[in-house]
Coordinates of C-alpha atoms and ligand atoms in Angstrom, one line a residue:
M18 CA -11.0 4.8 -15.2
T19 CA -9.1 7.8 -13.9
D20 CA -10.7 11.0 -12.5
R21 CA -9.6 12.9 -15.6
E22 CA -11.1 10.3 -18.0
L23 CA -14.4 10.5 -16.1
Y24 CA -14.3 14.3 -16.1
A25 CA -13.7 14.2 -19.9
L26 CA -16.9 12.2 -20.3
A27 CA -18.7 14.9 -18.3
V28 CA -17.4 17.6 -20.6
K29 CA -18.6 15.6 -23.6
A30 CA -22.0 15.1 -22.0
A31 CA -22.5 18.8 -21.5
E32 CA -22.6 19.2 -25.3
K33 CA -26.1 17.6 -25.1
S34 CA -27.3 20.2 -22.5
Y35 CA -30.7 21.7 -23.2
S36 CA -30.4 25.0 -21.5
P37 CA -32.0 27.8 -23.5
Y38 CA -33.2 29.7 -20.4
S39 CA -30.0 29.9 -18.3
G40 CA -27.4 29.3 -20.9
F41 CA -25.6 27.3 -18.2
T42 CA -24.5 23.9 -19.7
V43 CA -23.8 21.0 -17.4
G44 CA -22.6 17.5 -18.0
A45 CA -22.2 14.6 -15.6
A46 CA -20.6 11.1 -15.9
L47 CA -21.5 8.6 -13.2
L48 CA -19.2 5.6 -12.7
C49 CA -20.8 2.4 -11.4
E50 CA -19.0 -0.1 -9.2
N51 CA -19.2 -2.5 -12.2
G52 CA -17.2 0.0 -14.3
K53 CA -20.1 1.2 -16.5
V54 CA -20.6 4.9 -17.0
Y55 CA -23.9 6.7 -17.4
C56 CA -23.9 10.3 -18.7
G57 CA -26.4 13.1 -18.3
C58 CA -27.0 16.7 -19.0
N59 CA -29.3 19.4 -17.6
I60 CA -32.6 19.6 -19.3
E61 CA -34.5 22.9 -18.8
N62 CA -38.2 23.7 -19.4
A63 CA -40.3 26.8 -20.2
A64 CA -42.1 26.3 -16.9
Y65 CA -38.7 26.4 -15.1
S66 CA -39.5 24.0 -12.2
P67 CA -39.5 20.8 -14.3
T68 CA -35.9 21.4 -15.1
V69 CA -33.6 18.5 -14.1
C70 CA -29.9 18.8 -13.4
A71 CA -27.2 16.8 -15.2
E72 CA -26.4 14.8 -12.1
R73 CA -29.9 13.6 -11.6
T74 CA -30.3 12.8 -15.3
A75 CA -27.3 10.5 -15.0
F76 CA -28.5 8.9 -11.7
F77 CA -32.0 8.3 -13.0
K78 CA -30.7 6.8 -16.2
A79 CA -28.5 4.4 -14.2
V80 CA -31.0 3.4 -11.5
S81 CA -33.7 2.9 -14.2
E82 CA -31.3 0.4 -15.9
G83 CA -30.9 -1.5 -12.6
E84 CA -27.7 0.0 -11.3
R85 CA -27.5 0.5 -7.5
S86 CA -23.8 0.7 -6.7
F87 CA -21.8 3.7 -7.6
R88 CA -18.2 4.8 -7.2
A89 CA -18.0 8.4 -8.4
I90 CA -19.6 11.2 -10.4
A91 CA -17.8 13.9 -12.5
V92 CA -19.4 17.2 -13.2
A93 CA -18.6 20.0 -15.7
G94 CA -20.7 23.1 -15.7
G95 CA -20.6 26.7 -16.8
K96 CA -22.1 29.5 -18.8
G97 CA -22.0 29.1 -22.6
G98 CA -20.0 25.8 -22.4
K99 CA -17.0 27.4 -20.7
F100 CA -16.0 25.7 -17.5
S101 CA -14.2 28.5 -15.7
N102 CA -15.1 27.4 -12.1
L103 CA -15.6 24.1 -10.3
C104 CA -19.4 23.5 -10.6
A105 CA -20.6 22.0 -7.3
P106 CA -23.8 19.9 -7.4
C107 CA -27.0 21.5 -6.0
G108 CA -28.5 20.4 -2.7
V109 CA -31.2 18.3 -4.4
C110 CA -28.6 16.4 -6.4
R111 CA -26.5 15.8 -3.3
Q112 CA -29.6 14.4 -1.6
V113 CA -30.2 12.0 -4.6
M114 CA -26.6 10.9 -4.3
S115 CA -27.0 10.2 -0.6
E116 CA -30.0 7.9 -1.4
F117 CA -27.8 5.5 -3.3
C118 CA -24.2 6.1 -2.3
S119 CA -22.0 5.7 0.7
A120 CA -21.1 9.2 2.2
E121 CA -17.8 7.7 3.3
T122 CA -16.6 6.5 -0.1
F123 CA -18.6 8.1 -3.0
R124 CA -16.6 10.8 -4.7
I125 CA -17.6 13.9 -6.6
I126 CA -15.1 15.0 -9.1
L127 CA -15.2 18.6 -10.3
G128 CA -13.1 20.2 -13.0
K129 CA -12.5 23.3 -15.0
D130 CA -11.0 24.3 -18.3
S131 CA -7.7 25.3 -16.7
G132 CA -7.1 21.6 -16.0
E133 CA -7.7 21.9 -12.3
I134 CA -9.5 18.8 -10.9
G135 CA -11.0 18.5 -7.4
S136 CA -12.3 15.4 -5.6
F137 CA -14.7 15.6 -2.7
L138 CA -16.3 12.9 -0.6
L139 CA -20.1 12.9 -0.4
K140 CA -19.8 13.4 3.4
E141 CA -17.9 16.6 2.8
L142 CA -20.6 18.0 0.5
L143 CA -23.6 16.8 2.4
P144 CA -22.9 16.4 6.1
G145 CA -25.8 15.3 8.3
A146 CA -27.9 14.0 5.4
F147 CA -31.5 12.9 6.0
S148 CA -31.7 9.2 5.2
L149 CA -33.8 6.0 5.5
S150 CA -32.3 5.4 9.0
D151 CA -33.9 8.6 10.2
Ligands
THU13 N1 -27.6 22.6 -12.9 C1 -27.2 21.3 -13.0 O1 -27.4 20.7 -14.0 N2 -26.5 20.8 -11.9 C2 -26.3 21.4 -10.8 O2 -25.8 20.8 -9.8 C3 -26.5 22.9 -10.6 C4 -27.4 23.4 -11.7 C5 -28.4 23.2 -14.0 C6 -29.8 23.5 -13.7 C7 -30.1 24.6 -14.7 O3 -30.4 24.0 -16.0 C8 -28.8 25.3 -14.8 O4 -27.8 24.5 -14.3 C9 -28.8 26.6 -14.0 O5 -29.1 26.5 -12.7

């Protein structure tokens, strides 16, 4: 699976976004070491704080199905389904990634409608993460 293929799955997943409050639609596609892909979207709530991000939806789907080894996640996000900027995962989602993924090898793939694709290592996006070893 190429980065572009994984990103295309994230774009598709964003179509399922439930985001009537922010109008910011996000999709994520999480690639497991075994080659399976779990997708997720953001799901908002009238009480705001129960809102869950697309990345965590994908992670929690995968982990709840027994997956523990991950290679990369692609994310597409933007207002009104337009992906004009690279949509970086929020801090909470980065922390969830760090629970299950190697900071040295897990990659976060971001893209936008222009065709630009960026790839970042988890250690670049969450240096000094708090972990079990602390
Ligand atoms: N959101 C995500 O799904 N992922 C992120 O990493 C950043 C933010 C969602 C949460 C909320 O539904 C909307 O984007 C605006 O913050």
